[in-house]
Amino acid sequence: MATTRSAHTVWEGNLIEGSGVVNFDSSGAIAAQPVTWASRSQEANGKTSPEELIAAAHSSCFSMALSHALNGAGTPPTKLVTSADVSFQPGEGITGIHLTVEGTVPGIDNETFGAAAEDAKKNCPVSQALTGTTITLSAKLA
């Protein structure tokens, strides 16, 4: 079954001095979040950014894809901890994404875990949507 998830942003003012609020319409699971140019290009100061939202989407999608692949190989993970670091350069855009995963996976070695993580990096739907961006990976067992 296909699904569609929705969010919307209300922005007021110009890029530099303006501000916005991101709303998570589909789930309502996250309260409306403020966003500004400064939170994107300088310090976050309690506000989010498109890059942080991409990082959240990528880390969760990658974790699901890796969990599914490991389970399918007969070595289901006990725990996966994934972070995504999305780099942004004003005037240039998103310059890269680095995924870091540490897994607790009984019955698997580091090489097999690393190969499964590389496959998940390549094939998770968010990675596929971000193919115009360089995505790197560090993977290790706990």
XYZ file of C-alpha atoms in Angstrom:
142
model
C 0.000 0.000 0.000
C 1.455 3.363 -1.020
C 1.518 6.144 1.539
C 1.989 9.888 1.434
C 3.342 11.869 4.362
C 2.902 15.614 4.575
C 4.437 18.613 6.259
C 4.066 22.297 5.611
C 6.003 25.425 6.476
C 4.709 28.935 6.983
C 7.489 31.460 6.239
C 7.273 35.176 6.937
C 9.738 37.791 5.752
C 12.863 37.666 3.657
C 15.514 34.944 3.769
C 17.974 36.584 6.152
C 15.621 38.233 8.646
C 12.521 36.095 8.187
C 11.436 33.001 10.018
C 9.207 30.020 9.586
C 7.456 27.210 11.363
C 7.543 23.619 10.088
C 4.402 21.596 10.801
C 4.276 17.792 10.721
C 0.815 17.240 9.267
C 0.681 13.480 8.769
C 1.487 12.322 12.259
C 1.394 15.333 14.510
C 4.034 13.402 16.467
C 6.430 16.354 16.459
C 5.370 19.770 17.650
C 5.642 22.623 15.154
C 9.311 23.598 14.864
C 10.795 27.045 14.214
C 13.262 27.498 11.366
C 15.396 30.467 10.290
C 18.271 31.149 7.921
C 20.544 31.619 10.938
C 19.560 28.186 12.300
C 20.499 26.745 8.934
C 23.733 28.591 8.240
C 25.050 29.360 11.740
C 24.129 28.049 15.204
C 20.873 26.143 15.667
C 19.854 28.056 18.808
C 16.856 25.817 19.432
C 15.569 25.970 15.863
C 15.640 23.275 13.190
C 16.817 23.345 9.581
C 16.079 21.445 6.379
C 19.389 19.628 6.871
C 18.431 18.441 10.363
C 15.120 17.187 9.000
C 16.965 15.333 6.218
C 19.329 13.852 8.827
C 16.368 12.568 10.846
C 14.753 11.052 7.776
C 17.982 9.474 6.569
C 19.060 7.976 9.907
C 15.658 6.393 10.483
C 15.266 5.065 6.921
C 18.792 3.635 6.892
C 18.199 1.926 10.256
C 15.021 0.304 8.952
C 16.710 -0.856 5.741
C 19.692 -2.301 7.606
C 17.485 -4.026 10.171
C 15.419 -5.574 7.370
C 18.492 -6.788 5.485
C 20.111 -8.281 8.576
C 16.897 -10.035 9.552
C 16.522 -11.396 6.024
C 20.054 -12.818 6.258
C 19.113 -14.662 9.459
C 21.027 -12.309 11.775
C 18.459 -9.887 13.192
C 19.973 -6.947 15.064
C 19.379 -6.452 18.758
C 20.141 -2.739 18.417
C 21.244 -0.263 15.756
C 22.323 3.280 16.623
C 22.543 5.452 13.510
C 23.446 9.096 13.148
C 23.378 11.166 9.989
C 25.455 14.322 9.618
C 24.253 16.541 6.774
C 26.773 19.215 5.756
C 25.498 22.522 4.356
C 27.589 25.279 2.808
C 25.753 28.587 2.171
C 25.910 29.443 -1.516
C 26.772 25.854 -2.396
C 24.062 23.753 -0.748
C 24.207 20.324 0.831
C 27.753 19.105 0.342
C 27.510 15.629 1.815
C 25.944 13.237 4.266
C 27.860 10.946 6.595
C 26.062 8.002 8.177
C 27.512 6.364 11.272
C 26.041 3.114 12.564
C 26.954 0.926 15.505
C 25.145 -2.365 15.737
C 24.600 -5.146 18.191
C 24.065 -8.138 15.945
C 24.632 -11.620 17.377
C 26.319 -14.104 15.048
C 27.860 -11.635 12.601
C 31.381 -10.280 12.042
C 32.457 -6.695 11.259
C 33.040 -7.408 7.569
C 29.565 -8.872 7.055
C 28.010 -6.042 9.073
C 29.889 -3.451 7.009
C 28.727 -5.031 3.750
C 25.117 -5.071 4.940
C 25.422 -1.423 6.014
C 26.850 -0.423 2.609
C 23.939 -2.156 0.906
C 21.433 -0.377 3.164
C 23.153 2.952 2.446
C 22.780 2.351 -1.272
C 19.236 1.016 -1.220
C 17.264 2.780 1.504
C 14.612 4.996 -0.122
C 15.986 8.204 1.409
C 19.494 7.446 0.097
C 17.977 6.825 -3.315
C 16.130 10.161 -3.149
C 19.417 11.885 -2.304
C 21.539 10.388 -5.086
C 22.789 13.834 -6.111
C 24.635 14.047 -2.783
C 27.785 12.218 -1.696
C 26.863 9.796 1.085
C 29.599 8.187 3.162
C 29.368 5.556 5.878
C 31.146 4.340 8.994
C 29.854 1.031 10.351
C 30.997 -1.101 13.266
C 29.697 -3.644 15.692
C 29.262 -2.608 19.312
